[in-house]
CSV table of C-alpha atoms and ligand atoms in Angstrom, one decimal:
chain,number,residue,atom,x,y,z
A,1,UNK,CA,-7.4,-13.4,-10.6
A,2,UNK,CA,-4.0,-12.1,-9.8
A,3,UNK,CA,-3.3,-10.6,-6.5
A,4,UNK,CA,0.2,-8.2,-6.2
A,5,UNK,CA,0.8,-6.8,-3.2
A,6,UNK,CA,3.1,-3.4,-2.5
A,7,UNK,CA,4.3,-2.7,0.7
A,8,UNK,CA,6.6,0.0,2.2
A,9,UNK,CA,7.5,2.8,4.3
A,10,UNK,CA,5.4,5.7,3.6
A,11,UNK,CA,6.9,8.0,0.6
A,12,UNK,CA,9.1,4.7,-0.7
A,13,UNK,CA,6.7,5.2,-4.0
A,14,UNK,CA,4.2,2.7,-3.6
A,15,UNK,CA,1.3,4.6,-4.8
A,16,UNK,CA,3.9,5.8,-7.8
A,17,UNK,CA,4.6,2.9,-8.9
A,18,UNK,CA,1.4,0.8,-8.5
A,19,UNK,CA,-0.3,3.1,-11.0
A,20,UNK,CA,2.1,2.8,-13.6
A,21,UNK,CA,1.7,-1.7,-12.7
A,22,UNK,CA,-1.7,-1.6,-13.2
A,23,UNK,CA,-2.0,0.5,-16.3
A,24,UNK,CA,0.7,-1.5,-17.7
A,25,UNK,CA,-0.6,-5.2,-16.8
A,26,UNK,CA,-4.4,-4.4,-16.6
A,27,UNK,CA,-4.8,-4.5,-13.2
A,28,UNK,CA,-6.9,-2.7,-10.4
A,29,UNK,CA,-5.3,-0.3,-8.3
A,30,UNK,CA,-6.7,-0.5,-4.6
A,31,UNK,CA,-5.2,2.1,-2.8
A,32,UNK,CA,-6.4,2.1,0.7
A,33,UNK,CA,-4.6,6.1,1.3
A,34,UNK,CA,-6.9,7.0,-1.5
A,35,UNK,CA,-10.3,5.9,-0.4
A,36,UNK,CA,-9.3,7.2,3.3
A,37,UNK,CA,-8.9,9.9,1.6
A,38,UNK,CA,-11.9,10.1,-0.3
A,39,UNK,CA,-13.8,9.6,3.0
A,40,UNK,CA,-12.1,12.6,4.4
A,41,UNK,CA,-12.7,14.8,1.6
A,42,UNK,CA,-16.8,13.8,1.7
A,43,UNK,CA,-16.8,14.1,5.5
A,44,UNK,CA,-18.3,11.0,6.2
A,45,UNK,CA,-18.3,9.3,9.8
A,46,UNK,CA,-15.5,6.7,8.0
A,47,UNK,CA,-13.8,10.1,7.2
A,48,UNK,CA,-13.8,11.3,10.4
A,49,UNK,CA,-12.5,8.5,12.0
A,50,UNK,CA,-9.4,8.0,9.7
A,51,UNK,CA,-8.7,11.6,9.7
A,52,UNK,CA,-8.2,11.5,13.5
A,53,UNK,CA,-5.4,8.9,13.1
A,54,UNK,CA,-4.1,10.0,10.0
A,55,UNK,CA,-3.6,13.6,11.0
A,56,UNK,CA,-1.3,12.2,13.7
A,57,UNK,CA,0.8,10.0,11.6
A,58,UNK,CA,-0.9,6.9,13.3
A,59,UNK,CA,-2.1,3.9,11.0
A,60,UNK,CA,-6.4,3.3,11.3
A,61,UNK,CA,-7.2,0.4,13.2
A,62,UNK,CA,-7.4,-2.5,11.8
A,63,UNK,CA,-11.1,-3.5,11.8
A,64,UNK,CA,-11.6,0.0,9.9
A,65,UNK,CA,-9.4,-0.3,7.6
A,66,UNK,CA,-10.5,-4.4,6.7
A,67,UNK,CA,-14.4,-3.4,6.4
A,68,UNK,CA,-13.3,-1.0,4.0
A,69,UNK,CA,-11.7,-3.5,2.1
A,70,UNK,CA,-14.4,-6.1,2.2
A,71,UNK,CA,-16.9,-3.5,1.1
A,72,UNK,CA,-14.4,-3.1,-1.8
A,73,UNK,CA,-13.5,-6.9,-3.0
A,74,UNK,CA,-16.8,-8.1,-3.7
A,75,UNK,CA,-17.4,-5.5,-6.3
A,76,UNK,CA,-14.0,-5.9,-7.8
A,77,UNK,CA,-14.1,-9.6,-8.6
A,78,UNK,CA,-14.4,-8.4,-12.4
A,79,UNK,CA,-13.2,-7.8,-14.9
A,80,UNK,CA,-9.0,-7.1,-14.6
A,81,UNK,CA,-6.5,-9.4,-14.7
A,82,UNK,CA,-6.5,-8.5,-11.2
A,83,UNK,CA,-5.8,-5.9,-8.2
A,84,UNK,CA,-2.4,-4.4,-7.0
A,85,UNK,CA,-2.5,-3.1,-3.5
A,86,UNK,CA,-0.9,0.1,-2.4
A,87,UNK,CA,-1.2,0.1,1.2
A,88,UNK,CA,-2.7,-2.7,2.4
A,89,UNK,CA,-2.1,-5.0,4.3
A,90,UNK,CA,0.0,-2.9,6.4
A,91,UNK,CA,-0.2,-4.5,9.6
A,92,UNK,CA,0.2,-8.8,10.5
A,93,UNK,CA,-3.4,-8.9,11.4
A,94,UNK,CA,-4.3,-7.1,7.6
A,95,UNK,CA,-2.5,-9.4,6.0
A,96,UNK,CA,-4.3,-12.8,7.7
A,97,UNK,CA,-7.7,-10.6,6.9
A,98,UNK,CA,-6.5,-10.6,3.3
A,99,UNK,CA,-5.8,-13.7,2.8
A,100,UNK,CA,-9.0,-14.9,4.9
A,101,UNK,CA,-11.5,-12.6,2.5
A,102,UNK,CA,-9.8,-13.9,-0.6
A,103,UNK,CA,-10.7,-17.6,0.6
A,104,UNK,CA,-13.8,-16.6,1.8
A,105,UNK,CA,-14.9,-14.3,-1.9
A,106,UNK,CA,-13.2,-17.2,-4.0
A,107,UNK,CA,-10.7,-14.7,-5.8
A,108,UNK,CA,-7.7,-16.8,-5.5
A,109,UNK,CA,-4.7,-16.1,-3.6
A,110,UNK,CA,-1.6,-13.3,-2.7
A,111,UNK,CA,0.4,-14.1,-5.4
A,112,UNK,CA,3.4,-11.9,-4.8
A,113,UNK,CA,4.6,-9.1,-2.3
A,114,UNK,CA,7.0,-6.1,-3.0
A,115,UNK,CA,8.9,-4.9,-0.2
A,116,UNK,CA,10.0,-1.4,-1.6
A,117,UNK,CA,13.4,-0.6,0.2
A,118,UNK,CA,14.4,3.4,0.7
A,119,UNK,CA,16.6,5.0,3.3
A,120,UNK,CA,14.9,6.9,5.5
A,121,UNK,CA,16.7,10.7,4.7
A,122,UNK,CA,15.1,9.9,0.7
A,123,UNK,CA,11.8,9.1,2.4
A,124,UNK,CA,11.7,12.5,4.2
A,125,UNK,CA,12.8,14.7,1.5
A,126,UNK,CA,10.5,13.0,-0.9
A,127,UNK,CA,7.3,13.8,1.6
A,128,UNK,CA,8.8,16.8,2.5
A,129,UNK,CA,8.8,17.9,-1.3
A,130,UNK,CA,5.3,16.5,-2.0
A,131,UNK,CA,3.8,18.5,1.1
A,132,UNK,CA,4.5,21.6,-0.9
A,133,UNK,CA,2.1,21.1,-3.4
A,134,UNK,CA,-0.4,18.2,-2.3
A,135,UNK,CA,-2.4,19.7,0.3
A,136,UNK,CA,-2.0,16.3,2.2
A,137,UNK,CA,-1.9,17.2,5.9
A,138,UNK,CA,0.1,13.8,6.6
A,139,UNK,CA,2.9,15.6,4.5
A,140,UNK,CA,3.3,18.9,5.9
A,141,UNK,CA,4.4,18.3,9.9
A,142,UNK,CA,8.4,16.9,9.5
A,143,UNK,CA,7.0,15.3,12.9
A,144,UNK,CA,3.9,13.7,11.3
A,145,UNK,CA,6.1,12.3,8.8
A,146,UNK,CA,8.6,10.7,11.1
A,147,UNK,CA,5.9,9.4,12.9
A,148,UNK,CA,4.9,7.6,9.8
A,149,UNK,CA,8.0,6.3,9.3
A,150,UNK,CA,8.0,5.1,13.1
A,151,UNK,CA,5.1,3.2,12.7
A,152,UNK,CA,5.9,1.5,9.1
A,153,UNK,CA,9.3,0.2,11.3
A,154,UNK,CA,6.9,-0.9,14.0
A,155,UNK,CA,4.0,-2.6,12.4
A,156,UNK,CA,4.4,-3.2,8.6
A,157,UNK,CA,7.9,-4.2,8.2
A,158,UNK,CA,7.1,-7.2,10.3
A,159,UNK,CA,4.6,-8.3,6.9
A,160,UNK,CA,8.5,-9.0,5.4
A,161,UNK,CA,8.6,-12.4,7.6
A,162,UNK,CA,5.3,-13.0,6.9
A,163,UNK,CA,5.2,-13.2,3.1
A,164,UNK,CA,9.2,-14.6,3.0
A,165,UNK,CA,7.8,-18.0,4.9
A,166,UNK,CA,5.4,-18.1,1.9
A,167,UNK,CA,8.3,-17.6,-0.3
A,168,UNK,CA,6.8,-14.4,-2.4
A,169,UNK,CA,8.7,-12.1,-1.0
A,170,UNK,CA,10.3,-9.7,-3.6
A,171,UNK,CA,12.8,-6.9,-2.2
A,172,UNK,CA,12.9,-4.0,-4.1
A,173,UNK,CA,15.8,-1.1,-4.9
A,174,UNK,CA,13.1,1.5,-4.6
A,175,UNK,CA,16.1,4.5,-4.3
A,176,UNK,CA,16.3,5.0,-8.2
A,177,UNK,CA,14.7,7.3,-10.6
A,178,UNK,CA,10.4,6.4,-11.3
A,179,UNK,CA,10.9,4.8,-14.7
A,180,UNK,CA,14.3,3.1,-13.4
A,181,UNK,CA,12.2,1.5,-10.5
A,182,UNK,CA,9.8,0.7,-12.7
A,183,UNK,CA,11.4,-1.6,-15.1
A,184,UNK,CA,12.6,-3.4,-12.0
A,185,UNK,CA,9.2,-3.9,-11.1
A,186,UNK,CA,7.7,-5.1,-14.7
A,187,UNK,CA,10.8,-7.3,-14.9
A,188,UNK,CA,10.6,-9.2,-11.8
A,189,UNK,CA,6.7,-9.3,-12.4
A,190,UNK,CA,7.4,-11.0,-15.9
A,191,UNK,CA,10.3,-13.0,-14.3
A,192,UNK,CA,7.8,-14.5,-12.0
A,193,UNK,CA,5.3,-14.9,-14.3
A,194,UNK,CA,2.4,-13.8,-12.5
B,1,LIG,P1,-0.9,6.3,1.7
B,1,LIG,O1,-1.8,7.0,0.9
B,1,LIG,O2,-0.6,4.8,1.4
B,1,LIG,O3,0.4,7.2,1.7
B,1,LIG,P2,2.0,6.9,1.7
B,1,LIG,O4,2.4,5.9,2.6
B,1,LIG,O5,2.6,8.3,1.9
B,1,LIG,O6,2.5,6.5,0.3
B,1,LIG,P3,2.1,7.0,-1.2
B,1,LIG,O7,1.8,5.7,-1.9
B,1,LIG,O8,1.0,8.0,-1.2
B,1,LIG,O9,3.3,7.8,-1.7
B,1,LIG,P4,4.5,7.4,-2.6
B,1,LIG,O10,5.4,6.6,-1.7
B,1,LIG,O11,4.1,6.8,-3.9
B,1,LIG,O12,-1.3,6.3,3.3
B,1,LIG,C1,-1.6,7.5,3.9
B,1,LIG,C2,-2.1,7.2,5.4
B,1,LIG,O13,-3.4,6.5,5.3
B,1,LIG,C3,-1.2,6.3,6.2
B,1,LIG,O14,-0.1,7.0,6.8
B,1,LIG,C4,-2.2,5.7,7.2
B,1,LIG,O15,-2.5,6.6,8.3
B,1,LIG,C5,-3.5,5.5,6.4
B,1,LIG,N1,-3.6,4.2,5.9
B,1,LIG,C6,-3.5,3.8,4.5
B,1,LIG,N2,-3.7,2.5,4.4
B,1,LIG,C7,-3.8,2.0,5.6
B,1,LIG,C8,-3.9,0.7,6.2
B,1,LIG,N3,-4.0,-0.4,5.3
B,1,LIG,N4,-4.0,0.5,7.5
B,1,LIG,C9,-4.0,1.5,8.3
B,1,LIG,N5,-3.9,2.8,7.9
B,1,LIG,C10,-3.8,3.0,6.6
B,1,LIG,O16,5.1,8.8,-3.1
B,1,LIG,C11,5.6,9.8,-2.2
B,1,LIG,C12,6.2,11.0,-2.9
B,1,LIG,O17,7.4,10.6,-3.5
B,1,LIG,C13,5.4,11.5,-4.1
B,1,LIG,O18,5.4,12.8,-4.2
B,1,LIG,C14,6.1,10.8,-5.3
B,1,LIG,O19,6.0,11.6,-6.5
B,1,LIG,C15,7.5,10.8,-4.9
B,1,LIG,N6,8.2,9.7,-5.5
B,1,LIG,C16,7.8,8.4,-5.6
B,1,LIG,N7,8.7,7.6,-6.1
B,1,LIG,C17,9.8,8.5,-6.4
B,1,LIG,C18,11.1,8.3,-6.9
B,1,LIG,N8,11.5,7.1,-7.4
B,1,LIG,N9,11.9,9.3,-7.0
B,1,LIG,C19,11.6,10.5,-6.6
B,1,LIG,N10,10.3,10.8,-6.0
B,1,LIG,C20,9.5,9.8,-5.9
């Protein structure tokens, strides 16, 4: 089982772009935004919790965020090619979790890592634009979203180091058009032959 990983700063088009992967190589989409989301929208007590941080621009702690995901693998070990995350791991301690549930479930290992690279003026506009229409509350407060962006700089761009001493780190251009980006992406996936 294949296991791709996206990571960036919030509005670099993971989600975007991860759809498009897994429709395209058969793959899972595990968005961890999503099924926050999903938790809000039902009002559940997960819900609750991850809209207090959310709402502030603040990751979910950790031990949140990894239950979730261990609720989630287990009943995902079928029957894709594999999953592509969009969101997770996006802290150090996520990303020793993941590799420490794969081991434990027997799914295999991280295979790659995308590091999705966008200046910070794009990231805003982008969000900025998407607030208009999404209802997302994370997208509305230009100081919710810098926030965001704070806290990507602070805790998930450290994963970089992380997966380049495993050598599967991938940088990617992620300032271009959707399809542009995209092609990048199925290339480099080919290329590596994952
Ligand atoms: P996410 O749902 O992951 O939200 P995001 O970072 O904004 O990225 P998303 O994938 O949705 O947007 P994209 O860049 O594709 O997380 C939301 C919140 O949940 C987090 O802030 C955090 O609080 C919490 N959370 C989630 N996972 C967590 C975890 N593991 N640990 C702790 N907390 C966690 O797209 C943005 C916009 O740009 C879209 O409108 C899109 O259309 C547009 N866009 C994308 N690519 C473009 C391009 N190339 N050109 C022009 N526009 C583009």
């Amino acid at each position: 089982m294949k296991h791709i990983i996206l990571f960036g700063p919030p509005g670099s088009g993971k989600g975007t772009q991860a759809e498009l992967v897994a429709n395209k190589f058969n793959l899972k989409h595990l968005s961890t935004g999503d099924l926050f989301r999903h938790h809000m929208k039902v009002k559940n007590s997960l819900g609750l919790k991850a809209r207090s941080y959310i709402d502030q621009g603040l990751l979910v702690p950790d031990d949140v965020t990894t239950a979730m995901l261990e609720d989630f693998l287990p009943e995902n070990d079928q029957p894709e090619a594999g999953i592509i995350y969009d969101g997770y791991p996006r802290t150090l301690q996520q990303a020793i979790s993941l590799d420490e549930l794969l081991e434990r479930f027997s799914l295999g290992f991280v295979n790659t890592a995308f590091s999705f690279c966008v200046p910070d003026e794009l990231l805003i506009k982008r969000l900025s634009l998407r607030g208009k229409t999404s209802g997302r509350s994370d997208d509305i407060d230009l100081g919710v979203i810098r926030k965001r962006i704070a806290e990507y700089y602070k805790k998930t761009a450290p994963l970089s180091e992380y997966y380049r001493k495993k050598a599967i780190l991938t940088e990617i251009n992620a300032k271009g058009n959707i399809e542009e980006i995209a092609l990048s992406l199925e290339l480099e996936i080919r290329r590596l032959s994952i």
